[in-house]
């Protein structure tokens, strides 16, 4: 040891520069602020101080249905046990959680003066009282079931939770703001109903675009209006964006005044009034005679009196331009994910919360299973004892002490130590027949519970079902109407503009699974190959149809009941070739009907038409413009009779010839002008007459020189359109292809040319992309060539679509 300035120092000295020491110290400080103070945890949406407030109130049993406690008592509890910082800092955090204008869904129920929207301070903590809101208790539920980790408090005498096992997506519904070191977070609140619907949609496999259509935008506690959607979309996609918020105003013609009813979030009302007065004084706003604040507990009412010659619309625009009545909110979705600060988009935040809830449900189930099994074990011992109670009572009477009795029970009656202790603690009233029945009933219920919990732990789908059920329960209890309106503005970027208008393949299976895949996933091959996996199908399911389209096109889905539904192509969940897709019932409001035909429509033109064909040979022509008004519940596309079904729909320019093909190889060609134009609910007219067992399976618009026919066993051929002589509608047609023998029944027909390619899909999910020129042009009454090699004992051709090389669109375009 050496002495320096009277202080003993170790002889080994580590040399380091002051820059290095300062750097490490500052980084330690920065991370302490980021993790331990300023940035919320994504899982429960809380900073440490707020988490400690809720946990301390829970430990004090300060529940929503119990009497209020003094805030000073709560603050003292938090300071002494969990948060050794300033009492005013803790109280300020507590106050904000009880302000209806600060939190969209308050977590603390305050009694007394908790401040105002005019930035008035709350009364001192010795005067105010509080207790937990019921929604806050949902965040604390299951905390005693080993669902979250606990860490020692500041002095190591107690334990506090690292995170709350929140059922509520608190971060998304209440938002958060905070300034750390070198970074900041500013997250807006949202409507609970929209967030729950978004969570459930993501669990069910919704795409990012579908999520954006469910969660409309932030929903502020003070209401107001969001101007435009571009900032919302940017924030949801990237985690950063700027939105413009306006106060909600109305014009009172009797008083010739503008009345402010709602103000932007986090803007002080008195600041707006002062800004108006200053702008009027400086003549930046003209036409205002006076401003009167008549707000009360019922709501905001700021009356702006106008001069007689003032135009209210002009004055309102001046108010927006020169006062905080219109302000901006910069969104920065900076959150802690595993103690690491990250900026996340909406879908990422929702996905992380779902993963958190899966872990909570799993841990809770493990805990409940352990408790149930322990209790079942005890009950089994009691039932065993009750079955031979006379012998046990005789044995216990002869025992010298408890230890001997316990050892004897374990040895003589093959009981565990816990069972033996339970028998020794059993009251005589348990010998009553009714009490014995209660034990048996409890044991039976526990066995059911144990089986259920084991099933939950073994099946992720059951865990997801529990999460969805709990979310729906939260929505039912606490959901309310949106407060903040969203105003669309002209020439603004939309969600659609953020999505590339790429070519995609949309696939639907017989059991109703649907997905969207990039067209580039399928590489062209020569005919006769085996193809690639185009869609992974579930057991006993097979691919029913596919369409090649573009992301921005409308998809019209026609059902066998003759109804039609709408979707944008990008709203269909995107998936890889190996994915099964998602059920279409989650996207469309279908009843018991099935999708039988679907087309892609870039826009709804009055000079374009839809031609429909039914199983019984009925055809109908109607203007495409009749379908330009999408409705969630769908609309009637054709009125059917005699148990008929709509089987195919195609788009035309009104001057084409139509070819209708049947399952047994017949076809008829006639001019669509022979089918008069009907309204959307019309029944149609006869198109082809068939044998009793035959049925229409497809129609084609004859815009290309050849008709391509594919059969279920993988064979096909092209036939020149001239070989199908035009006939009047209503005839029996001509032979299209031989279906007996190797070919099997006809799957579909399309009009094609040499430049086209086809994508053919089998019931087993195999797909092949083949140039049309590889398929021979031969006569009508022939069998064709092999297009795809099938295992004919296991699979059939399900459908095929045409890729037109000049525009990448299919036959419906």
PDB file of C-alpha atoms in Angstrom, residues 507-675:
ATOM      1  CA  UNK A 507     -55.337 -19.009 -54.636  1.00  0.00           C
ATOM      2  CA  UNK A 508     -58.489 -20.371 -52.978  1.00  0.00           C
ATOM      3  CA  UNK A 509     -59.046 -23.959 -51.826  1.00  0.00           C
ATOM      4  CA  UNK A 510     -62.165 -26.096 -51.731  1.00  0.00           C
ATOM      5  CA  UNK A 511     -62.428 -25.652 -47.955  1.00  0.00           C
ATOM      6  CA  UNK A 512     -62.176 -21.892 -48.217  1.00  0.00           C
ATOM      7  CA  UNK A 513     -58.512 -21.060 -47.574  1.00  0.00           C
ATOM      8  CA  UNK A 514     -57.136 -18.098 -49.518  1.00  0.00           C
ATOM      9  CA  UNK A 515     -53.732 -16.491 -49.973  1.00  0.00           C
ATOM     10  CA  UNK A 516     -51.796 -14.082 -52.182  1.00  0.00           C
ATOM     11  CA  UNK A 517     -48.394 -14.998 -53.665  1.00  0.00           C
ATOM     12  CA  UNK A 518     -45.988 -13.030 -55.837  1.00  0.00           C
ATOM     13  CA  UNK A 519     -46.129 -14.175 -59.445  1.00  0.00           C
ATOM     14  CA  UNK A 520     -42.328 -14.450 -59.413  1.00  0.00           C
ATOM     15  CA  UNK A 521     -42.666 -17.512 -57.149  1.00  0.00           C
ATOM     16  CA  UNK A 522     -43.648 -19.545 -60.214  1.00  0.00           C
ATOM     17  CA  UNK A 523     -40.996 -20.070 -62.890  1.00  0.00           C
ATOM     18  CA  UNK A 524     -42.053 -21.178 -66.358  1.00  0.00           C
ATOM     19  CA  UNK A 525     -41.489 -24.849 -67.298  1.00  0.00           C
ATOM     20  CA  UNK A 526     -42.221 -26.912 -70.382  1.00  0.00           C
ATOM     21  CA  UNK A 527     -45.424 -28.945 -70.524  1.00  0.00           C
ATOM     22  CA  UNK A 528     -45.376 -32.454 -69.098  1.00  0.00           C
ATOM     23  CA  UNK A 529     -43.325 -31.522 -66.030  1.00  0.00           C
ATOM     24  CA  UNK A 530     -44.324 -32.173 -62.432  1.00  0.00           C
ATOM     25  CA  UNK A 531     -44.391 -28.500 -61.450  1.00  0.00           C
ATOM     26  CA  UNK A 532     -43.628 -27.054 -58.010  1.00  0.00           C
ATOM     27  CA  UNK A 533     -45.553 -26.875 -54.787  1.00  0.00           C
ATOM     28  CA  UNK A 534     -48.052 -24.063 -55.323  1.00  0.00           C
ATOM     29  CA  UNK A 535     -50.034 -24.331 -52.112  1.00  0.00           C
ATOM     30  CA  UNK A 536     -49.765 -26.496 -49.013  1.00  0.00           C
ATOM     31  CA  UNK A 537     -53.264 -27.829 -48.291  1.00  0.00           C
ATOM     32  CA  UNK A 538     -54.764 -29.256 -45.154  1.00  0.00           C
ATOM     33  CA  UNK A 539     -55.894 -32.873 -45.036  1.00  0.00           C
ATOM     34  CA  UNK A 540     -58.873 -33.609 -47.317  1.00  0.00           C
ATOM     35  CA  UNK A 541     -58.615 -30.101 -48.839  1.00  0.00           C
ATOM     36  CA  UNK A 542     -57.584 -29.195 -52.376  1.00  0.00           C
ATOM     37  CA  UNK A 543     -57.002 -26.119 -54.501  1.00  0.00           C
ATOM     38  CA  UNK A 544     -60.221 -24.952 -56.137  1.00  0.00           C
ATOM     39  CA  UNK A 545     -59.220 -21.925 -58.227  1.00  0.00           C
ATOM     40  CA  UNK A 546     -56.588 -19.270 -58.802  1.00  0.00           C
ATOM     41  CA  UNK A 547     -56.430 -15.827 -60.431  1.00  0.00           C
ATOM     42  CA  UNK A 548     -53.478 -13.769 -61.625  1.00  0.00           C
ATOM     43  CA  UNK A 549     -54.004 -10.100 -60.802  1.00  0.00           C
ATOM     44  CA  UNK A 550     -52.354  -6.958 -59.421  1.00  0.00           C
ATOM     45  CA  UNK A 551     -52.257  -5.713 -55.826  1.00  0.00           C
ATOM     46  CA  UNK A 552     -54.389  -2.606 -56.452  1.00  0.00           C
ATOM     47  CA  UNK A 553     -57.173  -4.347 -58.380  1.00  0.00           C
ATOM     48  CA  UNK A 554     -60.581  -5.056 -56.911  1.00  0.00           C
ATOM     49  CA  UNK A 555     -61.397  -8.720 -56.422  1.00  0.00           C
ATOM     50  CA  UNK A 556     -65.078  -9.552 -56.934  1.00  0.00           C
ATOM     51  CA  UNK A 557     -66.028 -12.833 -55.258  1.00  0.00           C
ATOM     52  CA  UNK A 558     -69.186 -14.489 -56.587  1.00  0.00           C
ATOM     53  CA  UNK A 559     -70.898 -17.220 -54.573  1.00  0.00           C
ATOM     54  CA  UNK A 560     -72.993 -20.201 -55.580  1.00  0.00           C
ATOM     55  CA  UNK A 561     -75.977 -18.311 -54.105  1.00  0.00           C
ATOM     56  CA  UNK A 562     -75.532 -15.585 -56.725  1.00  0.00           C
ATOM     57  CA  UNK A 563     -74.120 -12.900 -54.393  1.00  0.00           C
ATOM     58  CA  UNK A 564     -70.935 -10.865 -54.829  1.00  0.00           C
ATOM     59  CA  UNK A 565     -68.393  -9.516 -52.312  1.00  0.00           C
ATOM     60  CA  UNK A 566     -65.490  -7.076 -52.705  1.00  0.00           C
ATOM     61  CA  UNK A 567     -61.842  -6.996 -51.593  1.00  0.00           C
ATOM     62  CA  UNK A 568     -58.743  -5.214 -52.793  1.00  0.00           C
ATOM     63  CA  UNK A 569     -56.152  -7.783 -53.825  1.00  0.00           C
ATOM     64  CA  UNK A 570     -53.632  -6.463 -51.275  1.00  0.00           C
ATOM     65  CA  UNK A 571     -56.202  -7.077 -48.495  1.00  0.00           C
ATOM     66  CA  UNK A 572     -55.834 -10.826 -49.089  1.00  0.00           C
ATOM     67  CA  UNK A 573     -53.147 -12.184 -46.722  1.00  0.00           C
ATOM     68  CA  UNK A 574     -49.780 -12.675 -48.387  1.00  0.00           C
ATOM     69  CA  UNK A 575     -48.113 -16.062 -47.884  1.00  0.00           C
ATOM     70  CA  UNK A 576     -45.443 -18.296 -49.379  1.00  0.00           C
ATOM     71  CA  UNK A 577     -45.989 -21.269 -51.669  1.00  0.00           C
ATOM     72  CA  UNK A 578     -45.782 -23.677 -48.726  1.00  0.00           C
ATOM     73  CA  UNK A 579     -48.398 -21.871 -46.610  1.00  0.00           C
ATOM     74  CA  UNK A 580     -52.029 -22.979 -46.430  1.00  0.00           C
ATOM     75  CA  UNK A 581     -53.396 -19.446 -46.373  1.00  0.00           C
ATOM     76  CA  UNK A 582     -56.239 -18.091 -44.235  1.00  0.00           C
ATOM     77  CA  UNK A 583     -59.938 -18.894 -44.225  1.00  0.00           C
ATOM     78  CA  UNK A 584     -61.935 -16.641 -46.502  1.00  0.00           C
ATOM     79  CA  UNK A 585     -64.757 -16.410 -43.943  1.00  0.00           C
ATOM     80  CA  UNK A 586     -62.417 -14.177 -41.918  1.00  0.00           C
ATOM     81  CA  UNK A 587     -62.318 -11.756 -44.847  1.00  0.00           C
ATOM     82  CA  UNK A 588     -65.861 -11.914 -46.216  1.00  0.00           C
ATOM     83  CA  UNK A 589     -69.233 -12.071 -44.479  1.00  0.00           C
ATOM     84  CA  UNK A 590     -70.235 -15.417 -45.986  1.00  0.00           C
ATOM     85  CA  UNK A 591     -73.168 -17.449 -44.711  1.00  0.00           C
ATOM     86  CA  UNK A 592     -73.462 -21.068 -45.847  1.00  0.00           C
ATOM     87  CA  UNK A 593     -72.467 -20.182 -49.417  1.00  0.00           C
ATOM     88  CA  UNK A 594     -69.232 -20.950 -51.262  1.00  0.00           C
ATOM     89  CA  UNK A 595     -67.099 -18.883 -53.611  1.00  0.00           C
ATOM     90  CA  UNK A 596     -67.536 -20.319 -57.119  1.00  0.00           C
ATOM     91  CA  UNK A 597     -66.082 -17.572 -59.289  1.00  0.00           C
ATOM     92  CA  UNK A 598     -63.972 -14.501 -58.866  1.00  0.00           C
ATOM     93  CA  UNK A 599     -62.568 -11.876 -61.164  1.00  0.00           C
ATOM     94  CA  UNK A 600     -60.105  -9.019 -60.954  1.00  0.00           C
ATOM     95  CA  UNK A 601     -61.313  -5.525 -61.852  1.00  0.00           C
ATOM     96  CA  UNK A 602     -58.956  -2.522 -62.177  1.00  0.00           C
ATOM     97  CA  UNK A 603     -61.910  -0.075 -62.316  1.00  0.00           C
ATOM     98  CA  UNK A 604     -65.702  -0.120 -62.757  1.00  0.00           C
ATOM     99  CA  UNK A 605     -66.489   1.175 -66.250  1.00  0.00           C
ATOM    100  CA  UNK A 606     -70.001   1.750 -67.588  1.00  0.00           C
ATOM    101  CA  UNK A 607     -69.092   0.381 -71.025  1.00  0.00           C
ATOM    102  CA  UNK A 608     -67.898  -2.949 -69.624  1.00  0.00           C
ATOM    103  CA  UNK A 609     -70.087  -5.888 -68.672  1.00  0.00           C
ATOM    104  CA  UNK A 610     -70.141  -9.060 -66.600  1.00  0.00           C
ATOM    105  CA  UNK A 611     -71.383 -12.242 -68.221  1.00  0.00           C
ATOM    106  CA  UNK A 612     -72.508 -14.930 -65.777  1.00  0.00           C
ATOM    107  CA  UNK A 613     -73.221 -18.623 -66.279  1.00  0.00           C
ATOM    108  CA  UNK A 614     -75.045 -20.980 -63.927  1.00  0.00           C
ATOM    109  CA  UNK A 615     -74.803 -24.736 -63.471  1.00  0.00           C
ATOM    110  CA  UNK A 616     -78.160 -25.254 -65.215  1.00  0.00           C
ATOM    111  CA  UNK A 617     -77.085 -23.326 -68.333  1.00  0.00           C
ATOM    112  CA  UNK A 618     -78.562 -19.875 -67.577  1.00  0.00           C
ATOM    113  CA  UNK A 619     -76.579 -16.815 -68.746  1.00  0.00           C
ATOM    114  CA  UNK A 620     -76.897 -13.182 -67.771  1.00  0.00           C
ATOM    115  CA  UNK A 621     -75.231  -9.938 -68.896  1.00  0.00           C
ATOM    116  CA  UNK A 622     -75.116  -6.852 -66.673  1.00  0.00           C
ATOM    117  CA  UNK A 623     -73.125  -3.615 -66.581  1.00  0.00           C
ATOM    118  CA  UNK A 624     -69.943  -3.659 -64.483  1.00  0.00           C
ATOM    119  CA  UNK A 625     -70.896  -0.232 -63.083  1.00  0.00           C
ATOM    120  CA  UNK A 626     -73.702  -1.948 -61.144  1.00  0.00           C
ATOM    121  CA  UNK A 627     -71.003  -3.310 -58.816  1.00  0.00           C
ATOM    122  CA  UNK A 628     -69.054  -0.150 -57.953  1.00  0.00           C
ATOM    123  CA  UNK A 629     -70.592   0.261 -54.499  1.00  0.00           C
ATOM    124  CA  UNK A 630     -68.919  -2.266 -52.173  1.00  0.00           C
ATOM    125  CA  UNK A 631     -70.907  -3.470 -49.182  1.00  0.00           C
ATOM    126  CA  UNK A 632     -69.594  -5.538 -46.312  1.00  0.00           C
ATOM    127  CA  UNK A 633     -72.515  -7.973 -46.473  1.00  0.00           C
ATOM    128  CA  UNK A 634     -72.323  -8.370 -50.264  1.00  0.00           C
ATOM    129  CA  UNK A 635     -75.081  -7.766 -52.847  1.00  0.00           C
ATOM    130  CA  UNK A 636     -77.163  -9.898 -55.233  1.00  0.00           C
ATOM    131  CA  UNK A 637     -75.405 -10.487 -58.562  1.00  0.00           C
ATOM    132  CA  UNK A 638     -78.025 -12.802 -60.100  1.00  0.00           C
ATOM    133  CA  UNK A 639     -81.357 -14.177 -58.894  1.00  0.00           C
ATOM    134  CA  UNK A 640     -81.312 -17.984 -59.040  1.00  0.00           C
ATOM    135  CA  UNK A 641     -84.187 -20.462 -59.162  1.00  0.00           C
ATOM    136  CA  UNK A 642     -84.749 -24.253 -59.105  1.00  0.00           C
ATOM    137  CA  UNK A 643     -81.719 -24.859 -56.824  1.00  0.00           C
ATOM    138  CA  UNK A 644     -79.423 -23.476 -59.519  1.00  0.00           C
ATOM    139  CA  UNK A 645     -75.877 -22.259 -58.737  1.00  0.00           C
ATOM    140  CA  UNK A 646     -73.675 -19.549 -60.196  1.00  0.00           C
ATOM    141  CA  UNK A 647     -70.524 -21.242 -61.557  1.00  0.00           C
ATOM    142  CA  UNK A 648     -68.540 -18.676 -63.590  1.00  0.00           C
ATOM    143  CA  UNK A 649     -68.322 -14.957 -64.346  1.00  0.00           C
ATOM    144  CA  UNK A 650     -66.266 -13.094 -66.978  1.00  0.00           C
ATOM    145  CA  UNK A 651     -65.747  -9.441 -67.953  1.00  0.00           C
ATOM    146  CA  UNK A 652     -66.406  -8.186 -71.498  1.00  0.00           C
ATOM    147  CA  UNK A 653     -66.625  -4.992 -73.556  1.00  0.00           C
ATOM    148  CA  UNK A 654     -70.165  -5.806 -74.686  1.00  0.00           C
ATOM    149  CA  UNK A 655     -69.260  -6.915 -78.223  1.00  0.00           C
ATOM    150  CA  UNK A 656     -67.729 -10.366 -77.744  1.00  0.00           C
ATOM    151  CA  UNK A 657     -68.811 -13.908 -78.410  1.00  0.00           C
ATOM    152  CA  UNK A 658     -69.222 -16.174 -75.401  1.00  0.00           C
ATOM    153  CA  UNK A 659     -68.307 -19.855 -75.171  1.00  0.00           C
ATOM    154  CA  UNK A 660     -69.984 -21.969 -72.490  1.00  0.00           C
ATOM    155  CA  UNK A 661     -68.401 -25.359 -71.706  1.00  0.00           C
ATOM    156  CA  UNK A 662     -69.897 -28.312 -69.853  1.00  0.00           C
ATOM    157  CA  UNK A 663     -68.356 -30.997 -67.666  1.00  0.00           C
ATOM    158  CA  UNK A 664     -68.950 -33.772 -70.222  1.00  0.00           C
ATOM    159  CA  UNK A 665     -67.207 -31.946 -73.070  1.00  0.00           C
ATOM    160  CA  UNK A 666     -69.954 -29.970 -74.839  1.00  0.00           C
ATOM    161  CA  UNK A 667     -69.617 -26.270 -75.765  1.00  0.00           C
ATOM    162  CA  UNK A 668     -71.717 -23.555 -77.351  1.00  0.00           C
ATOM    163  CA  UNK A 669     -70.594 -20.234 -78.839  1.00  0.00           C
ATOM    164  CA  UNK A 670     -72.919 -17.259 -79.299  1.00  0.00           C
ATOM    165  CA  UNK A 671     -72.809 -13.458 -79.349  1.00  0.00           C
ATOM    166  CA  UNK A 672     -73.205 -11.824 -75.959  1.00  0.00           C
ATOM    167  CA  UNK A 673     -75.506  -9.273 -77.618  1.00  0.00           C
ATOM    168  CA  UNK A 674     -78.093 -12.084 -77.860  1.00  0.00           C
ATOM    169  CA  UNK A 675     -78.258 -11.813 -74.071  1.00  0.00           C
TER     170      UNK A 675
END
